[in-house]
């Protein structure tokens, strides 16, 4: 199981890391008991989140020096393709992606966009690593089988893991005094987001 035991940011986050990468929603996907309405809620809200993340990542790439920028640009292209994939998944399920953004999701989106405009690029690298690493580890806890195999594989495959490791190297090679606080902020929002998808 992926844990990022080699990450200073993860180690310093303490229990926040465990709380952000394990959730009742994920447990229910793993054992096949997830209610369809919870999955649909997650899909719509995660689409809204990914849309904001693409804006965040575009600003982060623009702020980051050219010699460090390639992983961010590649990730931004992959994220754009992922938004297309979300739209196809929603259409197949008859879901409306113009449904209101849940307040928990809105707070997370605001956190990203405000940081993108206010903070220097090292902080933004720590934020992006936090977002992607917590997602990778959360989904990697699950075995890719059952009705959600495609979703589990999408965020636990070796290619995604390599991308997240490249973000770790960038983030921890360019630490800022505010990096840990924002990394921890990501984990708190991730915990709230998983709870929202489960509880509504």
Short mmCIF file of C-alpha atoms in Angstrom, two decimals:
data_model
loop_
_atom_site.label_atom_id
_atom_site.label_comp_id
_atom_site.label_asym_id
_atom_site.label_seq_id
_atom_site.Cartn_x
_atom_site.Cartn_y
_atom_site.Cartn_z
CA UNK A 1 0.00 0.00 0.00
CA UNK A 2 1.26 3.46 -0.89
CA UNK A 3 1.83 5.63 2.17
CA UNK A 4 4.55 8.21 1.31
CA UNK A 5 6.56 7.31 4.37
CA UNK A 6 9.48 9.14 2.73
CA UNK A 7 7.62 12.46 2.67
CA UNK A 8 8.49 15.15 5.19
CA UNK A 9 5.16 16.87 4.60
CA UNK A 10 3.25 13.65 5.25
CA UNK A 11 5.26 12.79 8.37
CA UNK A 12 4.81 16.25 9.83
CA UNK A 13 1.05 16.17 9.14
CA UNK A 14 0.61 13.43 11.75
CA UNK A 15 -2.92 12.10 12.16
CA UNK A 16 -4.30 14.53 9.57
CA UNK A 17 -2.83 12.27 6.89
CA UNK A 18 -4.65 9.17 8.13
CA UNK A 19 -7.92 11.08 8.45
CA UNK A 20 -7.65 12.38 4.88
CA UNK A 21 -6.86 9.04 3.26
CA UNK A 22 -9.42 6.76 4.94
CA UNK A 23 -13.16 7.30 4.97
CA UNK A 24 -16.50 5.53 5.31
CA UNK A 25 -17.23 6.41 1.67
CA UNK A 26 -14.12 4.55 0.52
CA UNK A 27 -14.79 1.61 2.83
CA UNK A 28 -18.25 1.28 1.29
CA UNK A 29 -16.81 1.30 -2.22
CA UNK A 30 -14.40 -1.40 -1.16
CA UNK A 31 -17.03 -3.72 0.32
CA UNK A 32 -19.74 -2.97 -2.27
CA UNK A 33 -22.20 -1.31 0.11
CA UNK A 34 -21.99 2.27 -1.16
CA UNK A 35 -25.51 3.72 -1.72
CA UNK A 36 -25.94 4.95 -5.32
CA UNK A 37 -26.95 8.41 -4.12
CA UNK A 38 -23.64 8.77 -2.25
CA UNK A 39 -21.68 7.83 -5.34
CA UNK A 40 -23.66 10.25 -7.49
CA UNK A 41 -23.12 13.02 -4.94
CA UNK A 42 -19.38 12.34 -4.98
CA UNK A 43 -19.19 12.31 -8.77
CA UNK A 44 -20.94 15.68 -9.18
CA UNK A 45 -19.05 17.38 -6.36
CA UNK A 46 -15.69 15.94 -7.40
CA UNK A 47 -16.30 17.30 -10.89
CA UNK A 48 -16.84 20.76 -9.40
CA UNK A 49 -13.67 20.33 -7.38
CA UNK A 50 -11.61 19.15 -10.37
CA UNK A 51 -12.81 22.14 -12.37
CA UNK A 52 -11.44 24.50 -9.69
CA UNK A 53 -8.27 22.43 -9.42
CA UNK A 54 -7.62 22.98 -13.13
CA UNK A 55 -7.77 26.75 -12.57
CA UNK A 56 -5.48 26.43 -9.54
CA UNK A 57 -3.02 24.32 -11.49
CA UNK A 58 -2.95 26.74 -14.42
CA UNK A 59 -2.02 29.59 -12.08
CA UNK A 60 0.51 27.41 -10.27
CA UNK A 61 2.17 26.50 -13.57
CA UNK A 62 2.34 30.16 -14.57
CA UNK A 63 4.01 31.07 -11.25
CA UNK A 64 6.47 28.16 -11.26
CA UNK A 65 9.88 28.65 -12.92
CA UNK A 66 10.11 27.09 -16.35
CA UNK A 67 12.70 24.49 -15.35
CA UNK A 68 10.26 23.04 -12.79
CA UNK A 69 7.08 23.42 -14.80
CA UNK A 70 6.86 20.31 -16.99
CA UNK A 71 5.10 18.01 -14.48
CA UNK A 72 2.52 20.72 -13.82
CA UNK A 73 1.80 21.20 -17.51
CA UNK A 74 1.51 17.46 -18.07
CA UNK A 75 -0.76 17.19 -15.06
CA UNK A 76 -2.91 20.04 -16.30
CA UNK A 77 -3.42 18.28 -19.63
CA UNK A 78 -4.37 15.07 -17.83
CA UNK A 79 -6.79 16.98 -15.61
CA UNK A 80 -8.49 18.53 -18.63
CA UNK A 81 -9.00 15.04 -20.08
CA UNK A 82 -10.32 13.93 -16.70
CA UNK A 83 -12.99 16.63 -16.79
CA UNK A 84 -14.12 15.21 -20.15
CA UNK A 85 -14.22 11.77 -18.52
CA UNK A 86 -16.28 13.07 -15.59
CA UNK A 87 -18.75 14.60 -18.04
CA UNK A 88 -19.11 11.29 -19.87
CA UNK A 89 -19.60 9.41 -16.58
CA UNK A 90 -22.25 11.88 -15.44
CA UNK A 91 -24.07 11.71 -18.77
CA UNK A 92 -24.15 7.92 -18.65
CA UNK A 93 -25.76 8.12 -15.21
CA UNK A 94 -28.22 10.89 -16.08
CA UNK A 95 -26.60 13.31 -13.63
CA UNK A 96 -26.66 17.09 -13.96
CA UNK A 97 -23.25 18.66 -13.50
CA UNK A 98 -24.81 22.09 -13.11
CA UNK A 99 -26.25 21.01 -9.76
CA UNK A 100 -25.28 23.41 -6.93
CA UNK A 101 -21.81 23.17 -5.43
CA UNK A 102 -22.05 21.79 -1.89
CA UNK A 103 -20.78 24.20 0.78
CA UNK A 104 -17.99 21.78 1.75
CA UNK A 105 -16.82 21.63 -1.86
CA UNK A 106 -17.13 25.39 -2.20
CA UNK A 107 -14.87 25.97 0.80
CA UNK A 108 -12.25 23.64 -0.67
CA UNK A 109 -12.44 25.36 -4.06
CA UNK A 110 -12.12 28.79 -2.43
CA UNK A 111 -9.10 27.58 -0.46
CA UNK A 112 -7.39 26.55 -3.70
CA UNK A 113 -8.17 29.65 -5.72
CA UNK A 114 -7.32 32.11 -2.95
CA UNK A 115 -3.99 30.35 -2.37
CA UNK A 116 -3.27 30.31 -6.10
CA UNK A 117 -3.46 34.09 -6.29
CA UNK A 118 -1.91 34.92 -2.93
CA UNK A 119 0.88 32.43 -2.32
CA UNK A 120 4.28 31.86 -3.96
CA UNK A 121 4.86 28.84 -6.14
CA UNK A 122 6.56 26.65 -3.45
CA UNK A 123 3.35 26.77 -1.39
CA UNK A 124 1.28 25.92 -4.46
CA UNK A 125 3.49 22.90 -5.13
CA UNK A 126 2.87 21.67 -1.58
CA UNK A 127 -0.87 22.13 -2.03
CA UNK A 128 -0.92 20.22 -5.32
CA UNK A 129 1.15 17.41 -3.86
CA UNK A 130 -1.26 17.22 -0.93
CA UNK A 131 -4.30 17.01 -3.19
CA UNK A 132 -2.91 14.34 -5.46
CA UNK A 133 -1.00 12.29 -2.88
CA UNK A 134 -3.96 11.99 -0.52
CA UNK A 135 -6.15 10.92 -3.44
CA UNK A 136 -3.63 8.36 -4.66
CA UNK A 137 -3.26 6.80 -1.22
CA UNK A 138 -7.00 6.86 -0.50
CA UNK A 139 -7.90 5.00 -3.69
CA UNK A 140 -4.87 2.70 -3.50
CA UNK A 141 -6.31 1.20 -0.31
CA UNK A 142 -9.00 -0.44 -2.45
CA UNK A 143 -8.82 -3.55 -4.61
CA UNK A 144 -9.83 -2.81 -8.23
CA UNK A 145 -12.85 -5.07 -8.53
CA UNK A 146 -16.61 -4.72 -8.60
CA UNK A 147 -18.68 -1.92 -10.14
CA UNK A 148 -16.15 0.82 -9.32
CA UNK A 149 -13.06 -0.85 -10.79
CA UNK A 150 -12.60 1.90 -13.39
CA UNK A 151 -12.62 4.58 -10.70
CA UNK A 152 -10.25 2.75 -8.37
CA UNK A 153 -7.78 2.03 -11.18
CA UNK A 154 -7.88 5.62 -12.40
CA UNK A 155 -6.40 6.98 -9.15
CA UNK A 156 -4.22 4.06 -8.08
CA UNK A 157 -2.32 3.10 -11.24
CA UNK A 158 1.48 3.30 -11.60
CA UNK A 159 1.37 6.22 -14.04
CA UNK A 160 -0.57 8.36 -11.57
CA UNK A 161 1.77 7.24 -8.78
CA UNK A 162 4.80 8.35 -10.82
CA UNK A 163 3.17 11.75 -11.40
CA UNK A 164 2.47 12.20 -7.69
CA UNK A 165 6.04 11.25 -6.84
CA UNK A 166 7.27 13.94 -9.24
CA UNK A 167 5.09 16.43 -7.34
CA UNK A 168 6.57 15.27 -4.04
CA UNK A 169 10.09 15.88 -5.33
CA UNK A 170 9.13 19.36 -6.52
CA UNK A 171 7.24 20.30 -3.35
CA UNK A 172 9.83 19.02 -0.90
CA UNK A 173 12.71 20.37 -2.94
CA UNK A 174 11.20 23.85 -2.74
CA UNK A 175 9.77 24.07 0.75
CA UNK A 176 8.49 27.41 2.03
CA UNK A 177 7.76 28.38 5.63
CA UNK A 178 4.03 28.20 4.81
CA UNK A 179 4.17 24.88 2.92
CA UNK A 180 3.26 22.65 5.87
CA UNK A 181 0.33 24.77 6.95
CA UNK A 182 -1.21 24.70 3.51
CA UNK A 183 -0.46 21.00 3.06
CA UNK A 184 -2.25 20.34 6.34
CA UNK A 185 -5.10 22.56 5.14
CA UNK A 186 -5.53 20.34 2.10
CA UNK A 187 -5.80 17.29 4.35
CA UNK A 188 -8.46 18.93 6.50
CA UNK A 189 -10.50 19.76 3.40
CA UNK A 190 -10.06 16.23 2.06
CA UNK A 191 -11.41 14.80 5.31
CA UNK A 192 -14.43 17.10 5.16
CA UNK A 193 -15.02 16.26 1.50
CA UNK A 194 -15.11 12.50 2.11
CA UNK A 195 -17.48 13.03 5.02
CA UNK A 196 -19.75 15.16 2.83
CA UNK A 197 -19.91 12.54 0.08
CA UNK A 198 -20.98 9.94 2.66
CA UNK A 199 -23.33 11.98 4.83
CA UNK A 200 -24.72 14.48 2.34
#
